[in-house]
Amino acid sequence: MRLKQLVQQLATTFDLTLAPSFAAGTTEIEQAQLGNNDVRQFQEHVLFLNLVTAHQVKLSYYDQGQLRRIGVLQLTVPKKVAVGLENQLMQVLFKIGEWLAPVQTVQLTINQLAIDAITADFDTVLDQTVQLLKNPVAIIDLNGQILSRSHTTQINGASISAAVEQNQIGRWLLEHGFAPGKRDFLTQIYVAQDNLASGPMLIAPLAHQGEPLGYLVMPAIKTPLNASHALLIGGLSQVLAGSLVKNQIMPTAESQRDRLINVLLTERQSTTFAAQFSEQHATLPDAMVIIKCEPLAGQSARVLQQRLQYLLAPQFSQVLVSVYQHNCLALVSLSLATYNSPDFKERLTQTANHTDCRLIVSNFYQRPEDTFAAYTVCTRTAKLRTYHDRVVFCEDEFFNLSLARVNHIEILPFFINPALKVLIAYDAKNRTNLVPTLDAYLEATCNLTRTAKELYVHPNTLRNRLKHISKITGCDLRDAETCFKLASGFKLRRFLVKNNYQSTLPLPKEDPQPAARH
């Protein structure tokens, strides 16, 4: 940007007094940075900002090796506190950064880091942050404690090292009013240049879903504090906060809240459930399902947890998502009417497609103490081989779950309805389609119109086939009990096919009885 244009923008936005000798000429400005004693001389195309008094910033630039003065920018603050002044200085840097750099370019950089952070560990995300800022960073919690994984080893300044080791940063933040209790915590990004360190520091809040976690501190040691830092720091702090929570390095109240699922699964004293839920500002549900999430693309349980929290939470009154025994689980509060609605399955299908996973949904239940039983049924359903859909309801797999508990699969063919066996043989001998016709009829709940549409045949053709089936088998296809037995035969047949049953398997010589129930 031409210096003349930049100065005009500054004069319009801030209180700027130009020096009498200022003449912009054709000078181009590519960066703006805070001046300090370490700045390399004769650095052209850079706008320098020097805080000369508590309320004044001197603007200058180099032209043909000569330092040229632009003027003085007056900082206006509502009250005389250090953080207020520093926040004003931050706003100046941020505005200049917006004028110099395309916002889309900065956002693309942050978006790429956010995408990488979905699968990367925290150390990798932190390394990339350091590379983008070209300065070491430190992460401290709300008590001023330094996070051991921060890049403190790259901080060369003796005073900064001492400040970190002695928790002076935390005390400085509290003394200057930079605290999580403030309503505008997320907007508190400051340039700190007190007696804390040898150079200025950029300090930004770390928060996850509006909950304060700590602070990101960047001392300007290797690279002077500049407008690019001002543009990047807010977005980078959000990505780092998400990575901290995802990798469970900084636990949040939200994560503690999600772990209430683990309480329902591990504790049997239901009398304490209500108090534990209340402590985490959650409601103990009285109508719910538990959903087991299985990865289809090798994702970790933590990655699935993050995706489900993002996708499911806006859709239901309360959603808890946790990891239990390396499995990602979601506890969804909903009514029985919602559970039985087609819309519920459709929403889950969309979620499963976006997450690239399979969702196994427990039966609807109302007692929190039944959560472990619901989880057990989900686990057993996950072991079946009888489904391919992205969303599986345990209720729909009841028959297959029952068959899977039989001691010997070899005896199951004996339970296929004999009428079905006769029809299978008849079709094989006469090249007819009576078995598919009966199967479609039963799947359509014995509705003639639906069955005819499914088979692409005339209703009269269907009626003739059904009469032929009744004649061969002697079965009354208008009787509900008969149709149930025939449908069970089809389910059993499909179960055997899915489990690779072979008729050559020997019959068991022993049939151990199940353990007695007490």
Short mmCIF file of C-alpha atoms in Angstrom, two decimals:
data_model
loop_
_atom_site.label_atom_id
_atom_site.label_comp_id
_atom_site.label_asym_id
_atom_site.label_seq_id
_atom_site.Cartn_x
_atom_site.Cartn_y
_atom_site.Cartn_z
CA MET A 1 0.00 0.00 0.00
CA ARG A 2 1.20 3.51 -0.74
CA LEU A 3 2.30 5.33 2.41
CA LYS A 4 0.16 8.32 1.47
CA GLN A 5 -2.96 6.14 1.34
CA LEU A 6 -2.08 4.44 4.64
CA VAL A 7 -1.58 7.77 6.41
CA GLN A 8 -4.94 8.97 5.11
CA GLN A 9 -6.61 5.85 6.53
CA LEU A 10 -4.90 6.40 9.91
CA ALA A 11 -5.91 10.04 10.04
CA THR A 12 -9.52 9.08 9.33
CA THR A 13 -9.65 6.35 11.97
CA PHE A 14 -7.40 7.71 14.74
CA ASP A 15 -6.24 11.04 16.16
CA LEU A 16 -3.11 11.64 14.04
CA THR A 17 -1.03 14.82 13.97
CA LEU A 18 1.29 14.94 10.96
CA ALA A 19 4.81 16.33 11.15
CA PRO A 20 5.32 19.58 9.14
CA SER A 21 8.11 17.96 7.14
CA PHE A 22 6.11 14.84 6.15
CA ALA A 23 5.94 14.08 2.43
CA ALA A 24 4.90 10.54 1.48
CA GLY A 25 6.07 10.52 -2.14
CA THR A 26 5.77 7.11 -3.79
CA THR A 27 6.91 5.03 -0.79
CA GLU A 28 5.25 1.62 -0.46
CA ILE A 29 4.55 0.08 2.96
CA GLU A 30 4.42 -3.69 3.33
CA GLN A 31 4.53 -4.13 7.10
CA ALA A 32 4.00 -2.23 10.37
CA GLN A 33 5.86 -3.08 13.55
CA LEU A 34 6.65 -1.79 16.99
CA GLY A 35 10.06 -0.17 17.09
CA ASN A 36 12.63 -1.36 19.64
CA ASN A 37 16.39 -1.30 20.13
CA ASP A 38 16.84 -4.53 18.20
CA VAL A 39 15.22 -3.35 14.97
CA ARG A 40 17.65 -3.55 12.06
CA GLN A 41 18.39 -0.11 10.68
CA PHE A 42 17.56 0.95 7.13
CA GLN A 43 14.62 -1.47 6.94
CA GLU A 44 12.48 0.04 4.21
CA HIS A 45 8.81 -0.55 3.36
CA VAL A 46 8.08 -0.80 7.08
CA LEU A 47 6.00 1.58 9.21
CA PHE A 48 7.52 1.88 12.70
CA LEU A 49 5.40 2.57 15.79
CA ASN A 50 7.21 3.79 18.91
CA LEU A 51 5.36 4.40 22.18
CA VAL A 52 7.05 7.64 23.27
CA THR A 53 4.68 8.50 26.12
CA ALA A 54 1.81 6.78 27.85
CA HIS A 55 -0.62 8.25 25.30
CA GLN A 56 1.43 8.93 22.18
CA VAL A 57 2.79 6.73 19.40
CA LYS A 58 5.42 8.13 17.04
CA LEU A 59 5.11 6.96 13.41
CA SER A 60 8.15 6.83 11.14
CA TYR A 61 9.70 4.99 8.18
CA TYR A 62 13.01 4.63 6.37
CA ASP A 63 13.52 6.15 2.94
CA GLN A 64 16.87 5.79 1.15
CA GLY A 65 18.59 5.01 4.44
CA GLN A 66 17.14 8.02 6.25
CA LEU A 67 14.58 7.85 9.07
CA ARG A 68 11.58 9.96 8.09
CA ARG A 69 9.09 11.15 10.66
CA ILE A 70 5.38 10.90 9.83
CA GLY A 71 3.72 12.26 12.94
CA VAL A 72 2.25 11.37 16.33
CA LEU A 73 -0.83 9.24 16.90
CA GLN A 74 -2.77 10.04 20.07
CA LEU A 75 -4.14 7.07 22.04
CA THR A 76 -7.49 7.76 23.65
CA VAL A 77 -8.53 5.64 26.59
CA PRO A 78 -11.64 5.74 28.75
CA LYS A 79 -9.67 5.38 31.94
CA LYS A 80 -6.03 5.46 32.91
CA VAL A 81 -5.09 1.81 33.22
CA ALA A 82 -2.17 0.07 31.57
CA VAL A 83 -4.20 -2.56 29.74
CA GLY A 84 -6.45 0.08 28.24
CA LEU A 85 -3.50 1.85 26.64
CA GLU A 86 -2.04 -1.40 25.40
CA ASN A 87 -5.37 -2.47 23.97
CA GLN A 88 -5.51 0.78 22.00
CA LEU A 89 -2.05 0.09 20.62
CA MET A 90 -3.26 -3.39 19.64
CA GLN A 91 -6.20 -1.88 17.79
CA VAL A 92 -3.86 0.38 15.81
CA LEU A 93 -1.71 -2.60 14.78
CA PHE A 94 -4.76 -4.66 13.89
CA LYS A 95 -6.26 -1.92 11.71
CA ILE A 96 -3.00 -1.39 9.85
CA GLY A 97 -2.75 -5.14 9.34
CA GLU A 98 -6.22 -5.23 7.77
CA TRP A 99 -5.25 -2.45 5.37
CA LEU A 100 -1.94 -4.06 4.39
CA ALA A 101 -2.88 -7.76 4.12
CA PRO A 102 -5.92 -9.34 2.44
CA VAL A 103 -8.20 -10.71 5.15
CA GLN A 104 -8.84 -13.81 3.01
CA THR A 105 -5.16 -14.73 3.04
CA VAL A 106 -4.94 -14.52 6.83
CA GLN A 107 -8.15 -16.51 7.24
CA LEU A 108 -6.92 -19.22 4.89
CA THR A 109 -3.79 -19.61 7.01
CA ILE A 110 -5.84 -19.98 10.18
CA ASN A 111 -8.32 -22.33 8.51
CA GLN A 112 -5.52 -24.62 7.33
CA LEU A 113 -4.14 -24.84 10.86
CA ALA A 114 -7.64 -25.56 12.19
CA ILE A 115 -8.04 -28.40 9.68
CA ASP A 116 -4.65 -29.86 10.61
CA ALA A 117 -5.54 -29.59 14.32
CA ILE A 118 -8.47 -32.01 13.88
CA THR A 119 -6.09 -34.96 13.53
CA ALA A 120 -2.75 -33.57 14.78
CA ASP A 121 -1.55 -33.76 18.37
CA PHE A 122 -1.10 -30.63 20.45
CA ASP A 123 2.69 -30.42 20.07
CA THR A 124 2.35 -30.38 16.27
CA VAL A 125 -0.25 -27.59 16.41
CA LEU A 126 1.96 -25.61 18.79
CA ASP A 127 4.99 -26.02 16.50
CA GLN A 128 3.01 -24.72 13.54
CA THR A 129 1.84 -21.75 15.62
CA VAL A 130 5.45 -20.87 16.46
CA GLN A 131 6.38 -21.08 12.78
CA LEU A 132 3.53 -18.77 11.78
CA LEU A 133 4.31 -16.18 14.46
CA LYS A 134 8.10 -16.53 14.01
CA ASN A 135 8.43 -16.12 17.77
CA PRO A 136 8.40 -18.44 20.77
CA VAL A 137 5.14 -18.74 22.67
CA ALA A 138 4.15 -19.64 26.20
CA ILE A 139 0.79 -20.99 27.36
CA ILE A 140 -0.29 -20.35 30.93
CA ASP A 141 -3.44 -21.33 32.77
CA LEU A 142 -5.78 -19.00 34.62
CA ASN A 143 -3.61 -19.23 37.73
CA GLY A 144 -0.49 -18.09 35.89
CA GLN A 145 1.06 -21.55 35.82
CA ILE A 146 3.21 -22.18 32.75
CA LEU A 147 2.23 -25.15 30.62
CA SER A 148 5.17 -27.55 30.46
CA ARG A 149 4.75 -28.11 26.72
CA SER A 150 5.11 -24.43 25.87
CA HIS A 151 8.11 -23.33 23.85
CA THR A 152 9.88 -21.79 26.81
CA THR A 153 13.13 -23.44 25.75
CA GLN A 154 13.14 -21.18 22.70
CA ILE A 155 12.83 -18.03 24.79
CA ASN A 156 16.30 -16.55 24.91
CA GLY A 157 15.69 -13.38 26.91
CA ALA A 158 16.83 -13.78 30.52
CA SER A 159 14.11 -11.52 31.86
CA ILE A 160 11.36 -13.40 30.01
CA SER A 161 12.69 -16.72 31.29
CA ALA A 162 12.62 -15.39 34.83
CA ALA A 163 9.13 -14.02 34.33
CA VAL A 164 7.89 -17.42 33.19
CA GLU A 165 9.69 -19.44 35.84
CA GLN A 166 8.47 -17.23 38.67
CA ASN A 167 4.90 -16.92 37.31
CA GLN A 168 5.30 -13.16 36.95
CA ILE A 169 3.11 -13.24 33.83
CA GLY A 170 0.13 -14.51 35.79
CA ARG A 171 0.57 -11.89 38.49
CA TRP A 172 0.99 -9.16 35.88
CA LEU A 173 -2.28 -10.18 34.23
CA LEU A 174 -4.16 -10.08 37.50
CA GLU A 175 -2.63 -6.76 38.53
CA HIS A 176 -3.57 -5.15 35.21
CA GLY A 177 -7.14 -6.37 35.16
CA PHE A 178 -6.75 -9.01 32.46
CA ALA A 179 -8.90 -11.64 34.13
CA PRO A 180 -11.40 -14.34 33.09
CA GLY A 181 -14.11 -12.84 35.28
CA LYS A 182 -14.52 -9.94 32.88
CA ARG A 183 -17.46 -10.13 30.53
CA ASP A 184 -15.30 -9.30 27.51
CA PHE A 185 -12.68 -11.96 28.18
CA LEU A 186 -12.58 -13.10 24.56
CA THR A 187 -11.78 -9.62 23.27
CA GLN A 188 -8.88 -8.95 25.63
CA ILE A 189 -5.83 -9.06 23.36
CA TYR A 190 -3.09 -6.77 24.59
CA VAL A 191 0.41 -5.60 23.86
CA ALA A 192 2.21 -5.75 27.19
CA GLN A 193 5.35 -3.68 27.60
CA ASP A 194 5.79 -3.18 31.32
CA ASN A 195 8.80 -3.98 33.51
CA LEU A 196 7.98 -7.61 32.89
CA ALA A 197 10.33 -8.33 30.02
CA SER A 198 13.03 -6.83 27.85
CA GLY A 199 10.63 -6.45 24.91
CA PRO A 200 6.92 -6.25 24.19
CA MET A 201 4.65 -9.28 24.49
CA LEU A 202 1.39 -10.10 22.79
CA ILE A 203 -1.15 -11.69 25.13
CA ALA A 204 -4.38 -13.31 23.94
CA PRO A 205 -7.08 -15.26 25.81
CA LEU A 206 -7.61 -18.98 25.31
CA ALA A 207 -11.23 -20.08 25.53
CA HIS A 208 -13.29 -23.05 24.38
CA GLN A 209 -16.98 -22.54 23.60
CA GLY A 210 -16.93 -19.32 25.60
CA GLU A 211 -15.24 -20.87 28.63
CA PRO A 212 -11.88 -19.31 29.66
CA LEU A 213 -8.91 -21.70 29.73
CA GLY A 214 -5.82 -19.52 30.00
CA TYR A 215 -3.60 -17.23 27.94
CA LEU A 216 -1.34 -17.39 24.91
CA VAL A 217 1.78 -15.25 25.43
CA MET A 218 4.12 -14.34 22.55
CA PRO A 219 7.27 -12.37 23.49
CA ALA A 220 8.62 -10.44 20.50
CA ILE A 221 12.17 -11.77 20.71
CA LYS A 222 13.04 -13.25 17.33
CA THR A 223 10.67 -11.14 15.23
CA PRO A 224 9.51 -7.62 16.18
CA LEU A 225 5.87 -7.32 17.09
CA ASN A 226 4.05 -6.43 13.87
CA ALA A 227 0.68 -6.11 12.17
CA SER A 228 0.76 -9.74 10.99
CA HIS A 229 0.94 -10.88 14.60
CA ALA A 230 -2.09 -8.72 15.40
CA LEU A 231 -4.10 -10.34 12.60
CA LEU A 232 -3.09 -13.91 13.42
CA ILE A 233 -3.14 -14.03 17.20
CA GLY A 234 -6.92 -14.16 17.68
CA GLY A 235 -7.50 -17.01 15.25
CA LEU A 236 -4.43 -18.94 16.39
CA SER A 237 -5.54 -18.73 20.03
CA GLN A 238 -8.90 -20.27 19.09
CA VAL A 239 -7.25 -23.17 17.26
CA LEU A 240 -4.82 -23.75 20.15
CA ALA A 241 -7.68 -23.71 22.67
CA GLY A 242 -9.54 -26.36 20.69
CA SER A 243 -6.41 -28.50 20.48
CA LEU A 244 -5.79 -28.14 24.23
CA VAL A 245 -9.28 -29.44 24.97
CA LYS A 246 -9.29 -32.15 22.29
CA ASN A 247 -6.01 -33.59 23.59
CA GLN A 248 -7.18 -33.19 27.21
CA ILE A 249 -4.24 -30.97 28.15
CA MET A 250 -6.45 -28.29 29.62
CA PRO A 251 -9.71 -29.78 30.94
CA THR A 252 -12.81 -27.62 30.74
CA ALA A 253 -16.05 -27.58 32.65
CA GLU A 254 -17.61 -28.75 29.41
CA SER A 255 -15.34 -31.79 29.28
CA GLN A 256 -16.15 -32.55 32.92
CA ARG A 257 -19.81 -32.25 32.00
CA ASP A 258 -19.44 -34.72 29.14
CA ARG A 259 -17.81 -37.23 31.48
CA LEU A 260 -21.15 -37.54 33.26
CA ILE A 261 -21.77 -40.37 30.78
CA ASN A 262 -18.91 -42.24 32.42
CA VAL A 263 -20.57 -41.66 35.80
CA LEU A 264 -23.77 -43.33 34.58
CA LEU A 265 -21.75 -46.25 33.18
CA THR A 266 -19.50 -46.88 36.16
CA GLU A 267 -21.48 -45.93 39.26
CA ARG A 268 -24.43 -47.96 40.44
CA GLN A 269 -25.62 -45.54 43.15
CA SER A 270 -28.37 -43.72 41.27
CA THR A 271 -29.12 -41.58 44.32
CA THR A 272 -26.02 -39.47 43.57
CA PHE A 273 -26.69 -38.94 39.85
CA ALA A 274 -28.89 -35.86 40.23
CA ALA A 275 -26.37 -34.08 42.46
CA GLN A 276 -23.46 -34.82 40.11
CA PHE A 277 -25.38 -33.58 37.09
CA SER A 278 -26.45 -30.44 38.94
CA GLU A 279 -22.86 -29.71 39.95
CA GLN A 280 -21.88 -29.60 36.26
CA HIS A 281 -24.93 -27.48 35.35
CA ALA A 282 -26.49 -30.36 33.43
CA THR A 283 -29.93 -31.95 33.65
CA LEU A 284 -30.27 -35.58 34.68
CA PRO A 285 -32.29 -36.94 31.73
CA ASP A 286 -35.51 -38.90 32.16
CA ALA A 287 -35.84 -39.80 28.46
CA MET A 288 -32.78 -40.65 26.38
CA VAL A 289 -30.75 -42.89 24.11
CA ILE A 290 -27.06 -43.69 24.15
CA ILE A 291 -25.26 -43.75 20.80
CA LYS A 292 -22.06 -45.68 20.09
CA CYS A 293 -19.94 -44.10 17.36
CA GLU A 294 -17.75 -46.42 15.28
CA PRO A 295 -15.10 -44.94 12.94
CA LEU A 296 -15.19 -45.89 9.27
CA ALA A 297 -12.00 -44.05 8.29
CA GLY A 298 -9.65 -44.93 11.14
CA GLN A 299 -10.41 -41.81 13.21
CA SER A 300 -9.53 -41.80 16.89
CA ALA A 301 -12.26 -41.71 19.52
CA ARG A 302 -11.18 -38.16 20.47
CA VAL A 303 -11.59 -36.91 16.92
CA LEU A 304 -15.06 -38.49 16.71
CA GLN A 305 -15.94 -36.92 20.05
CA GLN A 306 -15.05 -33.46 18.78
CA ARG A 307 -17.04 -33.91 15.57
CA LEU A 308 -20.14 -35.26 17.31
CA GLN A 309 -20.11 -32.43 19.85
CA TYR A 310 -20.06 -29.95 17.00
CA LEU A 311 -22.78 -31.66 14.94
CA LEU A 312 -25.19 -33.05 17.54
CA ALA A 313 -25.25 -30.35 20.23
CA PRO A 314 -27.27 -27.79 18.20
CA GLN A 315 -29.94 -30.37 17.32
CA PHE A 316 -31.08 -31.57 20.75
CA SER A 317 -31.87 -30.06 24.15
CA GLN A 318 -28.89 -31.79 25.79
CA VAL A 319 -26.07 -33.86 24.31
CA LEU A 320 -23.14 -35.29 26.27
CA VAL A 321 -20.27 -36.83 24.29
CA SER A 322 -17.46 -38.72 25.99
CA VAL A 323 -14.90 -41.47 25.49
CA TYR A 324 -15.44 -44.64 27.52
CA GLN A 325 -13.09 -47.63 27.19
CA HIS A 326 -11.74 -46.19 23.91
CA ASN A 327 -15.27 -45.87 22.48
CA CYS A 328 -16.92 -42.58 21.56
CA LEU A 329 -20.38 -42.37 23.15
CA ALA A 330 -23.13 -39.76 23.03
CA LEU A 331 -26.01 -39.46 25.48
CA VAL A 332 -28.90 -37.65 23.79
CA SER A 333 -31.93 -36.38 25.70
CA LEU A 334 -35.09 -36.70 23.60
CA SER A 335 -38.76 -37.66 23.78
CA LEU A 336 -40.24 -40.98 22.69
CA ALA A 337 -42.04 -39.20 19.85
CA THR A 338 -38.72 -37.81 18.57
CA TYR A 339 -37.07 -41.24 18.86
CA ASN A 340 -39.79 -42.82 16.70
CA SER A 341 -39.87 -40.02 14.12
CA PRO A 342 -38.28 -40.47 10.66
CA ASP A 343 -36.65 -37.05 11.14
CA PHE A 344 -34.53 -38.40 14.01
CA LYS A 345 -32.99 -41.12 11.84
CA GLU A 346 -32.50 -38.64 8.98
CA ARG A 347 -30.60 -36.23 11.25
CA LEU A 348 -28.43 -39.05 12.55
CA THR A 349 -27.74 -40.22 9.00
CA GLN A 350 -26.55 -36.75 8.02
CA THR A 351 -24.34 -36.63 11.11
CA ALA A 352 -22.86 -40.06 10.35
CA ASN A 353 -22.11 -39.05 6.76
CA HIS A 354 -20.41 -35.80 7.85
CA THR A 355 -18.40 -37.63 10.51
CA ASP A 356 -17.66 -40.69 8.34
CA CYS A 357 -18.75 -43.11 11.04
CA ARG A 358 -21.49 -45.56 11.98
CA LEU A 359 -23.92 -44.63 14.76
CA ILE A 360 -25.42 -47.48 16.79
CA VAL A 361 -28.48 -46.22 18.67
CA SER A 362 -29.72 -47.90 21.83
CA ASN A 363 -33.37 -48.51 22.63
CA PHE A 364 -35.19 -45.51 24.10
CA TYR A 365 -35.08 -45.64 27.91
CA GLN A 366 -36.13 -43.43 30.82
CA ARG A 367 -34.07 -44.54 33.86
CA PRO A 368 -30.48 -43.20 33.98
CA GLU A 369 -29.41 -46.35 35.84
CA ASP A 370 -30.25 -48.35 32.68
CA THR A 371 -27.45 -46.61 30.77
CA PHE A 372 -25.00 -49.49 31.22
CA ALA A 373 -27.56 -51.98 29.91
CA ALA A 374 -28.18 -49.73 26.89
CA TYR A 375 -24.42 -49.48 26.28
CA THR A 376 -24.07 -53.28 26.51
CA VAL A 377 -26.76 -53.78 23.88
CA CYS A 378 -25.01 -51.26 21.61
CA THR A 379 -21.73 -53.12 22.05
CA ARG A 380 -23.33 -56.45 21.16
CA THR A 381 -25.10 -54.92 18.17
CA ALA A 382 -21.76 -53.57 16.93
CA LYS A 383 -20.45 -57.14 16.72
CA LEU A 384 -23.24 -58.29 14.38
CA ARG A 385 -22.67 -58.72 10.66
CA THR A 386 -26.25 -58.21 9.63
CA TYR A 387 -26.28 -54.50 8.76
CA HIS A 388 -24.60 -52.06 6.37
CA ASP A 389 -26.36 -48.76 7.11
CA ARG A 390 -24.59 -45.75 8.66
CA VAL A 391 -27.27 -45.60 11.39
CA VAL A 392 -28.30 -48.80 13.20
CA PHE A 393 -31.06 -48.99 15.81
CA CYS A 394 -30.56 -51.78 18.33
CA GLU A 395 -34.33 -52.19 18.43
CA ASP A 396 -34.29 -53.25 14.76
CA GLU A 397 -31.58 -55.82 15.46
CA PHE A 398 -33.39 -57.54 18.35
CA PHE A 399 -33.97 -60.76 16.39
CA ASN A 400 -30.34 -60.95 15.25
CA LEU A 401 -29.10 -60.16 18.76
CA SER A 402 -31.16 -63.06 20.10
CA LEU A 403 -29.80 -65.44 17.48
CA ALA A 404 -26.24 -64.34 18.21
CA ARG A 405 -26.65 -65.58 21.80
CA VAL A 406 -27.42 -69.16 20.66
CA ASN A 407 -24.64 -71.55 21.70
CA HIS A 408 -24.42 -73.41 18.37
CA ILE A 409 -25.18 -71.78 15.00
CA GLU A 410 -25.43 -75.27 13.46
CA ILE A 411 -28.86 -75.89 15.00
CA LEU A 412 -30.41 -72.65 13.69
CA PRO A 413 -31.40 -73.97 10.20
CA PHE A 414 -33.84 -76.31 11.96
CA PHE A 415 -35.80 -73.25 13.09
CA ILE A 416 -36.42 -71.92 9.57
CA ASN A 417 -40.13 -72.24 8.90
CA PRO A 418 -40.77 -75.43 6.87
CA ALA A 419 -43.07 -73.50 4.53
CA LEU A 420 -40.13 -71.31 3.55
CA LYS A 421 -37.96 -74.37 2.94
CA VAL A 422 -40.63 -75.85 0.64
CA LEU A 423 -40.90 -72.57 -1.32
CA ILE A 424 -37.11 -72.36 -1.74
CA ALA A 425 -37.09 -75.86 -3.22
CA TYR A 426 -40.08 -75.09 -5.43
CA ASP A 427 -38.45 -71.96 -6.86
CA ALA A 428 -35.22 -73.86 -7.56
CA LYS A 429 -37.09 -76.60 -9.41
CA ASN A 430 -39.59 -74.47 -11.35
CA ARG A 431 -37.57 -71.24 -11.78
CA THR A 432 -40.29 -69.17 -10.14
CA ASN A 433 -40.04 -66.17 -7.79
CA LEU A 434 -42.35 -67.14 -4.97
CA VAL A 435 -39.76 -66.66 -2.21
CA PRO A 436 -38.87 -63.04 -3.22
CA THR A 437 -42.60 -62.34 -3.58
CA LEU A 438 -43.39 -63.58 -0.08
CA ASP A 439 -40.39 -61.74 1.36
CA ALA A 440 -41.48 -58.43 -0.20
CA TYR A 441 -45.07 -59.00 0.96
CA LEU A 442 -43.97 -59.49 4.57
CA GLU A 443 -41.52 -56.56 4.43
CA ALA A 444 -44.39 -54.34 3.26
CA THR A 445 -46.41 -55.42 6.34
CA CYS A 446 -48.75 -57.46 4.11
CA ASN A 447 -49.82 -54.39 2.13
CA LEU A 448 -50.76 -55.48 -1.40
CA THR A 449 -50.37 -52.05 -3.04
CA ARG A 450 -46.90 -51.41 -1.58
CA THR A 451 -45.75 -54.94 -2.44
CA ALA A 452 -46.91 -54.65 -6.04
CA LYS A 453 -45.04 -51.35 -6.46
CA GLU A 454 -41.91 -52.85 -4.89
CA LEU A 455 -41.99 -55.84 -7.26
CA TYR A 456 -43.13 -53.82 -10.32
CA VAL A 457 -46.04 -56.20 -10.94
CA HIS A 458 -49.80 -55.73 -11.36
CA PRO A 459 -51.80 -56.21 -8.13
CA ASN A 460 -53.73 -59.11 -9.73
CA THR A 461 -50.43 -60.82 -10.57
CA LEU A 462 -49.42 -60.44 -6.94
CA ARG A 463 -52.72 -61.88 -5.70
CA ASN A 464 -52.28 -64.93 -7.95
CA ARG A 465 -48.76 -65.52 -6.63
CA LEU A 466 -49.92 -65.25 -3.00
CA LYS A 467 -52.77 -67.73 -3.67
CA HIS A 468 -50.24 -70.08 -5.23
CA ILE A 469 -48.00 -69.76 -2.14
CA SER A 470 -50.97 -70.55 0.14
CA LYS A 471 -51.87 -73.55 -2.00
CA ILE A 472 -48.34 -75.00 -1.86
CA THR A 473 -47.74 -74.36 1.86
CA GLY A 474 -51.23 -74.36 3.36
CA CYS A 475 -50.41 -71.06 5.11
CA ASP A 476 -53.05 -68.39 5.61
CA LEU A 477 -51.23 -65.19 4.63
CA ARG A 478 -53.96 -63.08 6.21
CA ASP A 479 -53.17 -64.44 9.69
CA ALA A 480 -50.83 -62.20 11.72
CA GLU A 481 -49.22 -65.05 13.69
CA THR A 482 -48.49 -67.01 10.51
CA CYS A 483 -46.93 -63.99 8.84
CA PHE A 484 -44.79 -63.35 11.92
CA LYS A 485 -43.43 -66.92 11.81
CA LEU A 486 -42.68 -66.67 8.10
CA ALA A 487 -40.97 -63.27 8.56
CA SER A 488 -38.88 -64.76 11.38
CA GLY A 489 -37.81 -67.52 9.00
CA PHE A 490 -36.58 -64.93 6.50
CA LYS A 491 -34.66 -63.06 9.24
CA LEU A 492 -33.06 -66.30 10.41
CA ARG A 493 -32.08 -67.18 6.84
CA ARG A 494 -30.44 -63.77 6.32
CA PHE A 495 -28.63 -64.11 9.65
CA LEU A 496 -27.09 -67.42 8.53
CA VAL A 497 -26.00 -65.96 5.20
CA LYS A 498 -24.35 -62.94 6.87
CA ASN A 499 -22.50 -65.26 9.25
CA ASN A 500 -21.24 -67.53 6.45
CA TYR A 501 -23.14 -70.60 7.60
CA GLN A 502 -22.27 -73.79 5.72
CA SER A 503 -24.58 -76.80 5.74
CA THR A 504 -21.56 -79.10 5.93
CA LEU A 505 -20.82 -78.04 9.52
CA PRO A 506 -21.20 -80.98 11.94
CA LEU A 507 -23.95 -80.87 14.51
CA PRO A 508 -22.78 -80.40 18.12
CA LYS A 509 -22.60 -83.52 20.26
CA GLU A 510 -23.22 -81.57 23.45
CA ASP A 511 -25.63 -78.77 24.24
CA PRO A 512 -24.49 -77.03 27.43
CA GLN A 513 -27.26 -75.27 29.33
CA PRO A 514 -26.94 -71.56 30.06
CA ALA A 515 -25.97 -70.57 33.56
CA ALA A 516 -28.86 -70.32 35.99
CA ARG A 517 -30.15 -66.82 36.69
CA HIS A 518 -30.45 -65.68 40.28
#
